[in-house]
Amino acid sequence: MEPNIFKYVWHHSRPEQLFILLLVIISLPFYYFSLNLPKQIVNQGIQGQGFDGPGATQPFFRLEMPFGERFFGEPVLLFDGLSLAQADMLTALSLVFLSLVIVNGLFKFVINTRKGRLGERLLRCLRYELSDRILRFPLPQIRRVKPSEMATMIKDEVEPLGGFIGDAFATPIFLGGQALTALAFIMVQSIWLGLVAAAVVLFQAFLIPRLRRRILVLGRERQLTARMLAGRIGELIDGAVEIHANDTTNYERADLTARLGRIFKIRYEIYQRKFFVKFLINLLAQITPVNYGQVCHIFLSIMKFY
């Protein structure tokens, strides 16, 4: 079998992965448009920015050629738009925003459904391959393995891979694309706020993976400990007659208590570290406006000084 899980996923699901990635790329422009519409609804539709009088109108859905002014010296209009009053503009912008919300929701629905279907299909193939390899074991090797451990590996330990397989390529590109789109939108609105947000994102990209390394190690340790526990329980069931005959039930209870305590300590440390990482991510996300405000305050103070 392929030792690298990413290569295994890509080898067995390349067409489906490419289709999902195509959907992700197509969804990004709609996501960008949905970011700017609330601002237009508030400024134009509610506050009436640009409407000088009661009967004033503004063009709606006016289209200009991108970079037309740079190449031709003046803006190149592709569509003059529809002249709408303030109330009509508010209605039109609200309907467009609602349409974009529905479109973005449909994109997420289709992408997540395709990822789930892909993950379950590859999970079925992976379980079949593992079961097939067990059938190829030589008889001496089969006698040495514990049936309960093999069953746990194929049934339970492989289960999380179903979600990972669907997310292996699509989710990083989807979330990364949305993050870059949002960052580009922030840059367009305010270059300083965009730089502060970019600095926070880079700091997260540097710090968070290093904090998660220990969590990954603990996760592997938990899997191995749970696997050994399953094997031990299988041994107890197989040797129940000998255990009762030799009256070693208290010893077996003590051994189970020690194993369960070990699993508890591992899981508790995982929870502590995982939720600390989440706390840190939320803190950095909320502290961005504060940092921006401090930067603006320092800049204005310097300008007043000079």
PDB file of C-alpha atoms in Angstrom:
ATOM      1  CA  MET A   1       0.000   0.000   0.000  1.00  0.00           C
ATOM      2  CA  GLU A   2       0.985   3.608  -0.481  1.00  0.00           C
ATOM      3  CA  PRO A   3       2.747   4.781   2.724  1.00  0.00           C
ATOM      4  CA  ASN A   4       1.743   8.426   2.187  1.00  0.00           C
ATOM      5  CA  ILE A   5      -1.942   9.085   2.812  1.00  0.00           C
ATOM      6  CA  PHE A   6      -2.005  12.145   0.531  1.00  0.00           C
ATOM      7  CA  LYS A   7      -0.556  10.160  -2.363  1.00  0.00           C
ATOM      8  CA  TYR A   8      -3.041   7.370  -1.693  1.00  0.00           C
ATOM      9  CA  VAL A   9      -5.971   9.795  -1.731  1.00  0.00           C
ATOM     10  CA  TRP A  10      -4.762  11.567  -4.870  1.00  0.00           C
ATOM     11  CA  HIS A  11      -4.075   8.306  -6.701  1.00  0.00           C
ATOM     12  CA  HIS A  12      -7.524   6.867  -6.005  1.00  0.00           C
ATOM     13  CA  SER A  13      -9.622  10.032  -6.311  1.00  0.00           C
ATOM     14  CA  ARG A  14      -7.911  12.392  -8.744  1.00  0.00           C
ATOM     15  CA  PRO A  15     -10.967  13.101 -10.989  1.00  0.00           C
ATOM     16  CA  GLU A  16     -13.283  13.698  -8.034  1.00  0.00           C
ATOM     17  CA  GLN A  17     -10.732  15.900  -6.288  1.00  0.00           C
ATOM     18  CA  LEU A  18     -10.271  18.009  -9.416  1.00  0.00           C
ATOM     19  CA  PHE A  19     -14.031  18.412  -9.792  1.00  0.00           C
ATOM     20  CA  ILE A  20     -14.363  19.555  -6.176  1.00  0.00           C
ATOM     21  CA  LEU A  21     -11.445  21.959  -6.601  1.00  0.00           C
ATOM     22  CA  LEU A  22     -13.139  23.391  -9.698  1.00  0.00           C
ATOM     23  CA  LEU A  23     -16.309  24.014  -7.691  1.00  0.00           C
ATOM     24  CA  VAL A  24     -14.249  25.690  -4.978  1.00  0.00           C
ATOM     25  CA  ILE A  25     -12.584  28.046  -7.457  1.00  0.00           C
ATOM     26  CA  ILE A  26     -15.908  28.916  -9.102  1.00  0.00           C
ATOM     27  CA  SER A  27     -17.455  29.746  -5.712  1.00  0.00           C
ATOM     28  CA  LEU A  28     -14.825  32.330  -4.729  1.00  0.00           C
ATOM     29  CA  PRO A  29     -16.079  35.248  -6.912  1.00  0.00           C
ATOM     30  CA  PHE A  30     -19.587  34.857  -5.499  1.00  0.00           C
ATOM     31  CA  TYR A  31     -18.118  34.922  -2.000  1.00  0.00           C
ATOM     32  CA  TYR A  32     -16.231  38.130  -2.797  1.00  0.00           C
ATOM     33  CA  PHE A  33     -19.343  39.852  -4.145  1.00  0.00           C
ATOM     34  CA  SER A  34     -21.282  38.909  -1.018  1.00  0.00           C
ATOM     35  CA  LEU A  35     -18.698  40.688   1.152  1.00  0.00           C
ATOM     36  CA  ASN A  36     -19.241  44.105  -0.429  1.00  0.00           C
ATOM     37  CA  LEU A  37     -23.027  44.049  -0.706  1.00  0.00           C
ATOM     38  CA  PRO A  38     -23.826  44.707   2.993  1.00  0.00           C
ATOM     39  CA  LYS A  39     -21.780  47.897   2.779  1.00  0.00           C
ATOM     40  CA  GLN A  40     -23.688  49.020  -0.318  1.00  0.00           C
ATOM     41  CA  ILE A  41     -27.019  48.173   1.309  1.00  0.00           C
ATOM     42  CA  VAL A  42     -26.203  50.341   4.328  1.00  0.00           C
ATOM     43  CA  ASN A  43     -24.577  53.228   2.457  1.00  0.00           C
ATOM     44  CA  GLN A  44     -26.806  53.480  -0.597  1.00  0.00           C
ATOM     45  CA  GLY A  45     -30.023  51.686   0.256  1.00  0.00           C
ATOM     46  CA  ILE A  46     -30.484  52.815   3.874  1.00  0.00           C
ATOM     47  CA  GLN A  47     -28.443  56.001   4.329  1.00  0.00           C
ATOM     48  CA  GLY A  48     -29.082  57.218   0.778  1.00  0.00           C
ATOM     49  CA  GLN A  49     -25.479  57.989  -0.081  1.00  0.00           C
ATOM     50  CA  GLY A  50     -25.345  59.455  -3.598  1.00  0.00           C
ATOM     51  CA  PHE A  51     -29.060  60.302  -3.713  1.00  0.00           C
ATOM     52  CA  ASP A  52     -29.186  64.101  -3.652  1.00  0.00           C
ATOM     53  CA  GLY A  53     -32.959  64.508  -3.622  1.00  0.00           C
ATOM     54  CA  PRO A  54     -36.226  62.621  -3.308  1.00  0.00           C
ATOM     55  CA  GLY A  55     -36.344  61.844  -7.026  1.00  0.00           C
ATOM     56  CA  ALA A  56     -32.637  61.148  -7.491  1.00  0.00           C
ATOM     57  CA  THR A  57     -31.538  57.894  -9.055  1.00  0.00           C
ATOM     58  CA  GLN A  58     -28.362  55.869  -9.295  1.00  0.00           C
ATOM     59  CA  PRO A  59     -27.298  53.192 -11.759  1.00  0.00           C
ATOM     60  CA  PHE A  60     -27.716  49.651 -10.533  1.00  0.00           C
ATOM     61  CA  PHE A  61     -25.599  46.791 -11.869  1.00  0.00           C
ATOM     62  CA  ARG A  62     -23.306  49.066 -13.839  1.00  0.00           C
ATOM     63  CA  LEU A  63     -20.507  47.089 -15.451  1.00  0.00           C
ATOM     64  CA  GLU A  64     -17.131  48.442 -16.496  1.00  0.00           C
ATOM     65  CA  MET A  65     -14.340  46.621 -18.265  1.00  0.00           C
ATOM     66  CA  PRO A  66     -11.610  45.668 -15.787  1.00  0.00           C
ATOM     67  CA  PHE A  67      -8.498  47.822 -16.290  1.00  0.00           C
ATOM     68  CA  GLY A  68     -10.277  49.631 -19.119  1.00  0.00           C
ATOM     69  CA  GLU A  69      -9.115  53.028 -17.943  1.00  0.00           C
ATOM     70  CA  ARG A  70      -5.511  51.850 -17.826  1.00  0.00           C
ATOM     71  CA  PHE A  71      -5.518  50.520 -21.387  1.00  0.00           C
ATOM     72  CA  PHE A  72      -7.889  52.967 -23.111  1.00  0.00           C
ATOM     73  CA  GLY A  73      -7.433  56.096 -21.018  1.00  0.00           C
ATOM     74  CA  GLU A  74     -11.068  56.186 -19.894  1.00  0.00           C
ATOM     75  CA  PRO A  75     -13.546  53.766 -18.313  1.00  0.00           C
ATOM     76  CA  VAL A  76     -15.126  51.362 -20.794  1.00  0.00           C
ATOM     77  CA  LEU A  77     -18.766  50.696 -19.959  1.00  0.00           C
ATOM     78  CA  LEU A  78     -20.094  47.249 -20.727  1.00  0.00           C
ATOM     79  CA  PHE A  79     -23.556  47.978 -19.334  1.00  0.00           C
ATOM     80  CA  ASP A  80     -24.931  51.349 -18.214  1.00  0.00           C
ATOM     81  CA  GLY A  81     -27.057  49.777 -15.503  1.00  0.00           C
ATOM     82  CA  LEU A  82     -30.605  50.469 -14.412  1.00  0.00           C
ATOM     83  CA  SER A  83     -31.537  53.836 -12.921  1.00  0.00           C
ATOM     84  CA  LEU A  84     -33.211  53.189  -9.572  1.00  0.00           C
ATOM     85  CA  ALA A  85     -34.467  55.375  -6.763  1.00  0.00           C
ATOM     86  CA  GLN A  86     -33.347  54.824  -3.184  1.00  0.00           C
ATOM     87  CA  ALA A  87     -36.195  52.489  -2.191  1.00  0.00           C
ATOM     88  CA  ASP A  88     -35.834  50.470  -5.377  1.00  0.00           C
ATOM     89  CA  MET A  89     -32.063  50.365  -4.899  1.00  0.00           C
ATOM     90  CA  LEU A  90     -32.512  48.987  -1.382  1.00  0.00           C
ATOM     91  CA  THR A  91     -34.870  46.296  -2.666  1.00  0.00           C
ATOM     92  CA  ALA A  92     -32.592  45.359  -5.553  1.00  0.00           C
ATOM     93  CA  LEU A  93     -29.464  45.170  -3.392  1.00  0.00           C
ATOM     94  CA  SER A  94     -31.284  43.104  -0.774  1.00  0.00           C
ATOM     95  CA  LEU A  95     -32.523  40.650  -3.399  1.00  0.00           C
ATOM     96  CA  VAL A  96     -29.046  40.341  -4.888  1.00  0.00           C
ATOM     97  CA  PHE A  97     -27.587  39.739  -1.436  1.00  0.00           C
ATOM     98  CA  LEU A  98     -30.216  37.088  -0.733  1.00  0.00           C
ATOM     99  CA  SER A  99     -29.423  35.444  -4.066  1.00  0.00           C
ATOM    100  CA  LEU A 100     -25.709  35.382  -3.264  1.00  0.00           C
ATOM    101  CA  VAL A 101     -26.405  33.873   0.152  1.00  0.00           C
ATOM    102  CA  ILE A 102     -28.416  31.114  -1.516  1.00  0.00           C
ATOM    103  CA  VAL A 103     -25.750  30.546  -4.178  1.00  0.00           C
ATOM    104  CA  ASN A 104     -22.953  30.375  -1.599  1.00  0.00           C
ATOM    105  CA  GLY A 105     -25.025  28.001   0.499  1.00  0.00           C
ATOM    106  CA  LEU A 106     -25.652  25.770  -2.506  1.00  0.00           C
ATOM    107  CA  PHE A 107     -21.946  25.734  -3.303  1.00  0.00           C
ATOM    108  CA  LYS A 108     -21.169  24.638   0.251  1.00  0.00           C
ATOM    109  CA  PHE A 109     -23.917  22.019   0.113  1.00  0.00           C
ATOM    110  CA  VAL A 110     -22.651  20.508  -3.136  1.00  0.00           C
ATOM    111  CA  ILE A 111     -18.983  20.658  -2.099  1.00  0.00           C
ATOM    112  CA  ASN A 112     -19.593  19.078   1.309  1.00  0.00           C
ATOM    113  CA  THR A 113     -21.837  16.398  -0.188  1.00  0.00           C
ATOM    114  CA  ARG A 114     -19.236  15.501  -2.795  1.00  0.00           C
ATOM    115  CA  LYS A 115     -16.520  15.410  -0.144  1.00  0.00           C
ATOM    116  CA  GLY A 116     -18.600  13.113   2.060  1.00  0.00           C
ATOM    117  CA  ARG A 117     -19.357  10.782  -0.837  1.00  0.00           C
ATOM    118  CA  LEU A 118     -15.697  10.716  -1.830  1.00  0.00           C
ATOM    119  CA  GLY A 119     -14.568  10.009   1.724  1.00  0.00           C
ATOM    120  CA  GLU A 120     -16.993   7.142   2.203  1.00  0.00           C
ATOM    121  CA  ARG A 121     -16.063   5.583  -1.132  1.00  0.00           C
ATOM    122  CA  LEU A 122     -12.351   5.628  -0.382  1.00  0.00           C
ATOM    123  CA  LEU A 123     -12.998   4.467   3.167  1.00  0.00           C
ATOM    124  CA  ARG A 124     -14.751   1.426   1.750  1.00  0.00           C
ATOM    125  CA  CYS A 125     -11.805   0.734  -0.559  1.00  0.00           C
ATOM    126  CA  LEU A 126      -9.305   1.159   2.273  1.00  0.00           C
ATOM    127  CA  ARG A 127     -11.159  -1.246   4.553  1.00  0.00           C
ATOM    128  CA  TYR A 128     -11.359  -3.772   1.746  1.00  0.00           C
ATOM    129  CA  GLU A 129      -7.613  -3.532   1.098  1.00  0.00           C
ATOM    130  CA  LEU A 130      -6.805  -3.965   4.785  1.00  0.00           C
ATOM    131  CA  SER A 131      -9.101  -6.979   5.065  1.00  0.00           C
ATOM    132  CA  ASP A 132      -7.581  -8.446   1.914  1.00  0.00           C
ATOM    133  CA  ARG A 133      -4.086  -8.095   3.349  1.00  0.00           C
ATOM    134  CA  ILE A 134      -5.136  -9.941   6.496  1.00  0.00           C
ATOM    135  CA  LEU A 135      -6.235 -12.834   4.298  1.00  0.00           C
ATOM    136  CA  ARG A 136      -2.742 -12.872   2.773  1.00  0.00           C
ATOM    137  CA  PHE A 137      -1.001 -13.286   6.126  1.00  0.00           C
ATOM    138  CA  PRO A 138       0.902 -16.565   6.573  1.00  0.00           C
ATOM    139  CA  LEU A 139      -0.647 -18.888   9.125  1.00  0.00           C
ATOM    140  CA  PRO A 140       2.091 -18.317  11.753  1.00  0.00           C
ATOM    141  CA  GLN A 141       1.535 -14.564  11.470  1.00  0.00           C
ATOM    142  CA  ILE A 142      -2.237 -14.936  11.782  1.00  0.00           C
ATOM    143  CA  ARG A 143      -1.787 -16.958  14.969  1.00  0.00           C
ATOM    144  CA  ARG A 144       0.296 -14.153  16.501  1.00  0.00           C
ATOM    145  CA  VAL A 145      -2.155 -11.310  15.845  1.00  0.00           C
ATOM    146  CA  LYS A 146      -5.128 -10.587  18.067  1.00  0.00           C
ATOM    147  CA  PRO A 147      -8.502 -10.644  16.297  1.00  0.00           C
ATOM    148  CA  SER A 148      -9.893  -7.837  18.438  1.00  0.00           C
ATOM    149  CA  GLU A 149      -6.993  -5.538  17.529  1.00  0.00           C
ATOM    150  CA  MET A 150      -7.416  -6.249  13.823  1.00  0.00           C
ATOM    151  CA  ALA A 151     -11.155  -5.605  14.034  1.00  0.00           C
ATOM    152  CA  THR A 152     -10.559  -2.347  15.912  1.00  0.00           C
ATOM    153  CA  MET A 153      -8.018  -1.167  13.351  1.00  0.00           C
ATOM    154  CA  ILE A 154     -10.255  -1.853  10.350  1.00  0.00           C
ATOM    155  CA  LYS A 155     -13.529  -0.712  11.886  1.00  0.00           C
ATOM    156  CA  ASP A 156     -12.735   2.129  14.290  1.00  0.00           C
ATOM    157  CA  GLU A 157      -9.243   3.472  13.621  1.00  0.00           C
ATOM    158  CA  VAL A 158      -9.861   3.884   9.906  1.00  0.00           C
ATOM    159  CA  GLU A 159     -13.185   5.678  10.460  1.00  0.00           C
ATOM    160  CA  PRO A 160     -11.733   9.212  10.910  1.00  0.00           C
ATOM    161  CA  LEU A 161      -9.977   8.856   7.561  1.00  0.00           C
ATOM    162  CA  GLY A 162     -13.371   9.081   5.862  1.00  0.00           C
ATOM    163  CA  GLY A 163     -13.670  12.750   6.778  1.00  0.00           C
ATOM    164  CA  PHE A 164      -9.993  13.428   6.190  1.00  0.00           C
ATOM    165  CA  ILE A 165     -10.019  11.959   2.689  1.00  0.00           C
ATOM    166  CA  GLY A 166     -12.737  14.338   1.536  1.00  0.00           C
ATOM    167  CA  ASP A 167     -11.013  17.313   3.167  1.00  0.00           C
ATOM    168  CA  ALA A 168      -7.423  16.470   2.219  1.00  0.00           C
ATOM    169  CA  PHE A 169      -7.230  18.804  -0.784  1.00  0.00           C
ATOM    170  CA  ALA A 170     -10.555  20.630  -1.078  1.00  0.00           C
ATOM    171  CA  THR A 171     -10.808  22.092   2.424  1.00  0.00           C
ATOM    172  CA  PRO A 172      -7.363  23.785   2.521  1.00  0.00           C
ATOM    173  CA  ILE A 173      -7.996  25.355  -0.876  1.00  0.00           C
ATOM    174  CA  PHE A 174     -11.590  26.285  -0.009  1.00  0.00           C
ATOM    175  CA  LEU A 175     -10.766  27.882   3.336  1.00  0.00           C
ATOM    176  CA  GLY A 176      -7.510  29.332   2.056  1.00  0.00           C
ATOM    177  CA  GLY A 177      -9.276  30.786  -0.964  1.00  0.00           C
ATOM    178  CA  GLN A 178     -11.961  32.333   1.217  1.00  0.00           C
ATOM    179  CA  ALA A 179      -9.300  33.744   3.542  1.00  0.00           C
ATOM    180  CA  LEU A 180      -7.362  35.265   0.645  1.00  0.00           C
ATOM    181  CA  THR A 181     -10.589  36.622  -0.839  1.00  0.00           C
ATOM    182  CA  ALA A 182     -11.546  38.219   2.461  1.00  0.00           C
ATOM    183  CA  LEU A 183      -8.015  39.581   2.845  1.00  0.00           C
ATOM    184  CA  ALA A 184      -8.163  41.080  -0.648  1.00  0.00           C
ATOM    185  CA  PHE A 185     -11.510  42.659   0.210  1.00  0.00           C
ATOM    186  CA  ILE A 186     -10.050  44.141   3.402  1.00  0.00           C
ATOM    187  CA  MET A 187      -7.062  45.448   1.447  1.00  0.00           C
ATOM    188  CA  VAL A 188      -9.395  47.208  -0.969  1.00  0.00           C
ATOM    189  CA  GLN A 189     -11.260  48.855   1.906  1.00  0.00           C
ATOM    190  CA  SER A 190      -8.224  49.763   4.035  1.00  0.00           C
ATOM    191  CA  ILE A 191      -4.631  48.910   3.279  1.00  0.00           C
ATOM    192  CA  TRP A 192      -3.572  49.313   6.918  1.00  0.00           C
ATOM    193  CA  LEU A 193      -6.269  47.037   8.258  1.00  0.00           C
ATOM    194  CA  GLY A 194      -5.344  44.537   5.559  1.00  0.00           C
ATOM    195  CA  LEU A 195      -1.691  44.614   6.595  1.00  0.00           C
ATOM    196  CA  VAL A 196      -2.610  44.081  10.241  1.00  0.00           C
ATOM    197  CA  ALA A 197      -4.883  41.170   9.297  1.00  0.00           C
ATOM    198  CA  ALA A 198      -2.150  39.678   7.103  1.00  0.00           C
ATOM    199  CA  ALA A 199       0.349  39.951   9.962  1.00  0.00           C
ATOM    200  CA  VAL A 200      -2.043  38.150  12.315  1.00  0.00           C
ATOM    201  CA  VAL A 201      -2.641  35.413   9.735  1.00  0.00           C
ATOM    202  CA  LEU A 202       1.095  34.921   9.216  1.00  0.00           C
ATOM    203  CA  PHE A 203       1.618  34.736  12.966  1.00  0.00           C
ATOM    204  CA  GLN A 204      -1.107  32.097  13.222  1.00  0.00           C
ATOM    205  CA  ALA A 205       0.404  30.135  10.333  1.00  0.00           C
ATOM    206  CA  PHE A 206       3.737  30.141  12.158  1.00  0.00           C
ATOM    207  CA  LEU A 207       2.511  29.367  15.675  1.00  0.00           C
ATOM    208  CA  ILE A 208      -0.528  27.086  15.385  1.00  0.00           C
ATOM    209  CA  PRO A 209       1.143  24.152  13.543  1.00  0.00           C
ATOM    210  CA  ARG A 210       3.867  24.050  16.189  1.00  0.00           C
ATOM    211  CA  LEU A 211       1.297  23.918  18.964  1.00  0.00           C
ATOM    212  CA  ARG A 212      -0.574  21.117  17.216  1.00  0.00           C
ATOM    213  CA  ARG A 213       2.433  18.821  16.885  1.00  0.00           C
ATOM    214  CA  ARG A 214       2.055  17.531  20.425  1.00  0.00           C
ATOM    215  CA  ILE A 215      -1.684  17.022  19.837  1.00  0.00           C
ATOM    216  CA  LEU A 216      -0.931  14.812  16.832  1.00  0.00           C
ATOM    217  CA  VAL A 217       1.567  12.776  18.847  1.00  0.00           C
ATOM    218  CA  LEU A 218      -0.975  12.322  21.627  1.00  0.00           C
ATOM    219  CA  GLY A 219      -3.601  11.275  19.096  1.00  0.00           C
ATOM    220  CA  ARG A 220      -1.364   8.503  17.789  1.00  0.00           C
ATOM    221  CA  GLU A 221      -0.561   7.433  21.331  1.00  0.00           C
ATOM    222  CA  ARG A 222      -4.261   7.300  22.164  1.00  0.00           C
ATOM    223  CA  GLN A 223      -4.940   5.101  19.143  1.00  0.00           C
ATOM    224  CA  LEU A 224      -2.196   2.656  20.105  1.00  0.00           C
ATOM    225  CA  THR A 225      -3.343   2.543  23.724  1.00  0.00           C
ATOM    226  CA  ALA A 226      -6.958   1.944  22.718  1.00  0.00           C
ATOM    227  CA  ARG A 227      -5.827  -0.783  20.318  1.00  0.00           C
ATOM    228  CA  MET A 228      -3.915  -2.553  23.082  1.00  0.00           C
ATOM    229  CA  LEU A 229      -6.949  -2.228  25.345  1.00  0.00           C
ATOM    230  CA  ALA A 230      -9.114  -3.917  22.713  1.00  0.00           C
ATOM    231  CA  GLY A 231      -6.569  -6.719  22.435  1.00  0.00           C
ATOM    232  CA  ARG A 232      -6.467  -7.099  26.201  1.00  0.00           C
ATOM    233  CA  ILE A 233     -10.253  -7.321  26.423  1.00  0.00           C
ATOM    234  CA  GLY A 234     -10.187 -10.000  23.738  1.00  0.00           C
ATOM    235  CA  GLU A 235      -7.654 -11.948  25.798  1.00  0.00           C
ATOM    236  CA  LEU A 236      -9.879 -11.658  28.868  1.00  0.00           C
ATOM    237  CA  ILE A 237     -12.814 -13.102  26.988  1.00  0.00           C
ATOM    238  CA  ASP A 238     -10.748 -15.928  25.520  1.00  0.00           C
ATOM    239  CA  GLY A 239      -9.181 -16.767  28.871  1.00  0.00           C
ATOM    240  CA  ALA A 240     -12.215 -16.217  31.083  1.00  0.00           C
ATOM    241  CA  VAL A 241     -12.217 -19.847  32.229  1.00  0.00           C
ATOM    242  CA  GLU A 242      -8.561 -19.724  33.322  1.00  0.00           C
ATOM    243  CA  ILE A 243      -9.068 -16.374  35.050  1.00  0.00           C
ATOM    244  CA  HIS A 244     -11.909 -17.731  37.166  1.00  0.00           C
ATOM    245  CA  ALA A 245     -10.091 -20.991  37.815  1.00  0.00           C
ATOM    246  CA  ASN A 246      -6.971 -19.205  39.118  1.00  0.00           C
ATOM    247  CA  ASP A 247      -8.933 -16.397  40.809  1.00  0.00           C
ATOM    248  CA  THR A 248      -6.995 -13.568  39.104  1.00  0.00           C
ATOM    249  CA  THR A 249      -9.985 -11.313  38.550  1.00  0.00           C
ATOM    250  CA  ASN A 250      -8.653  -8.615  40.881  1.00  0.00           C
ATOM    251  CA  TYR A 251      -5.363  -8.560  38.997  1.00  0.00           C
ATOM    252  CA  GLU A 252      -7.200  -8.186  35.700  1.00  0.00           C
ATOM    253  CA  ARG A 253      -9.346  -5.399  37.147  1.00  0.00           C
ATOM    254  CA  ALA A 254      -6.230  -3.558  38.292  1.00  0.00           C
ATOM    255  CA  ASP A 255      -4.672  -3.944  34.855  1.00  0.00           C
ATOM    256  CA  LEU A 256      -7.815  -2.605  33.171  1.00  0.00           C
ATOM    257  CA  THR A 257      -7.925   0.318  35.606  1.00  0.00           C
ATOM    258  CA  ALA A 258      -4.334   1.225  34.758  1.00  0.00           C
ATOM    259  CA  ARG A 259      -5.000   1.031  31.016  1.00  0.00           C
ATOM    260  CA  LEU A 260      -8.181   3.110  31.251  1.00  0.00           C
ATOM    261  CA  GLY A 261      -6.395   5.652  33.424  1.00  0.00           C
ATOM    262  CA  ARG A 262      -3.663   5.962  30.820  1.00  0.00           C
ATOM    263  CA  ILE A 263      -6.240   6.610  28.095  1.00  0.00           C
ATOM    264  CA  PHE A 264      -7.975   9.173  30.310  1.00  0.00           C
ATOM    265  CA  LYS A 265      -4.743  11.095  30.903  1.00  0.00           C
ATOM    266  CA  ILE A 266      -3.931  11.142  27.199  1.00  0.00           C
ATOM    267  CA  ARG A 267      -7.399  12.339  26.195  1.00  0.00           C
ATOM    268  CA  TYR A 268      -7.455  14.970  28.925  1.00  0.00           C
ATOM    269  CA  GLU A 269      -4.132  16.381  27.742  1.00  0.00           C
ATOM    270  CA  ILE A 270      -5.465  16.398  24.184  1.00  0.00           C
ATOM    271  CA  TYR A 271      -8.511  18.390  25.298  1.00  0.00           C
ATOM    272  CA  GLN A 272      -6.366  20.885  27.188  1.00  0.00           C
ATOM    273  CA  ARG A 273      -4.030  21.502  24.289  1.00  0.00           C
ATOM    274  CA  LYS A 274      -6.739  21.494  21.617  1.00  0.00           C
ATOM    275  CA  PHE A 275      -8.958  24.023  23.348  1.00  0.00           C
ATOM    276  CA  PHE A 276      -5.971  26.187  24.236  1.00  0.00           C
ATOM    277  CA  VAL A 277      -5.190  26.370  20.522  1.00  0.00           C
ATOM    278  CA  LYS A 278      -8.817  27.317  19.821  1.00  0.00           C
ATOM    279  CA  PHE A 279      -8.665  29.962  22.539  1.00  0.00           C
ATOM    280  CA  LEU A 280      -5.511  31.387  20.999  1.00  0.00           C
ATOM    281  CA  ILE A 281      -7.054  31.451  17.511  1.00  0.00           C
ATOM    282  CA  ASN A 282     -10.160  33.260  18.777  1.00  0.00           C
ATOM    283  CA  LEU A 283      -8.010  35.699  20.733  1.00  0.00           C
ATOM    284  CA  LEU A 284      -5.927  36.551  17.682  1.00  0.00           C
ATOM    285  CA  ALA A 285      -9.063  36.925  15.560  1.00  0.00           C
ATOM    286  CA  GLN A 286     -10.676  39.324  18.033  1.00  0.00           C
ATOM    287  CA  ILE A 287      -7.523  41.287  18.745  1.00  0.00           C
ATOM    288  CA  THR A 288      -7.071  42.348  15.108  1.00  0.00           C
ATOM    289  CA  PRO A 289      -9.415  45.394  15.326  1.00  0.00           C
ATOM    290  CA  VAL A 290      -7.705  46.392  18.578  1.00  0.00           C
ATOM    291  CA  ASN A 291      -4.310  46.241  16.895  1.00  0.00           C
ATOM    292  CA  TYR A 292      -5.640  48.279  13.987  1.00  0.00           C
ATOM    293  CA  GLY A 293      -7.022  50.894  16.369  1.00  0.00           C
ATOM    294  CA  GLN A 294      -3.703  51.116  18.191  1.00  0.00           C
ATOM    295  CA  VAL A 295      -1.809  51.501  14.914  1.00  0.00           C
ATOM    296  CA  CYS A 296      -4.141  54.291  13.800  1.00  0.00           C
ATOM    297  CA  HIS A 297      -3.839  55.999  17.192  1.00  0.00           C
ATOM    298  CA  ILE A 298      -0.038  55.892  17.075  1.00  0.00           C
ATOM    299  CA  PHE A 299      -0.021  57.163  13.490  1.00  0.00           C
ATOM    300  CA  LEU A 300      -2.327  60.078  14.328  1.00  0.00           C
ATOM    301  CA  SER A 301      -0.254  60.917  17.393  1.00  0.00           C
ATOM    302  CA  ILE A 302       2.891  61.077  15.276  1.00  0.00           C
ATOM    303  CA  MET A 303       1.145  63.290  12.724  1.00  0.00           C
ATOM    304  CA  LYS A 304      -0.023  65.665  15.456  1.00  0.00           C
ATOM    305  CA  PHE A 305       3.490  65.813  16.883  1.00  0.00           C
ATOM    306  CA  TYR A 306       4.909  66.943  13.572  1.00  0.00           C
TER     307      TYR A 306
END
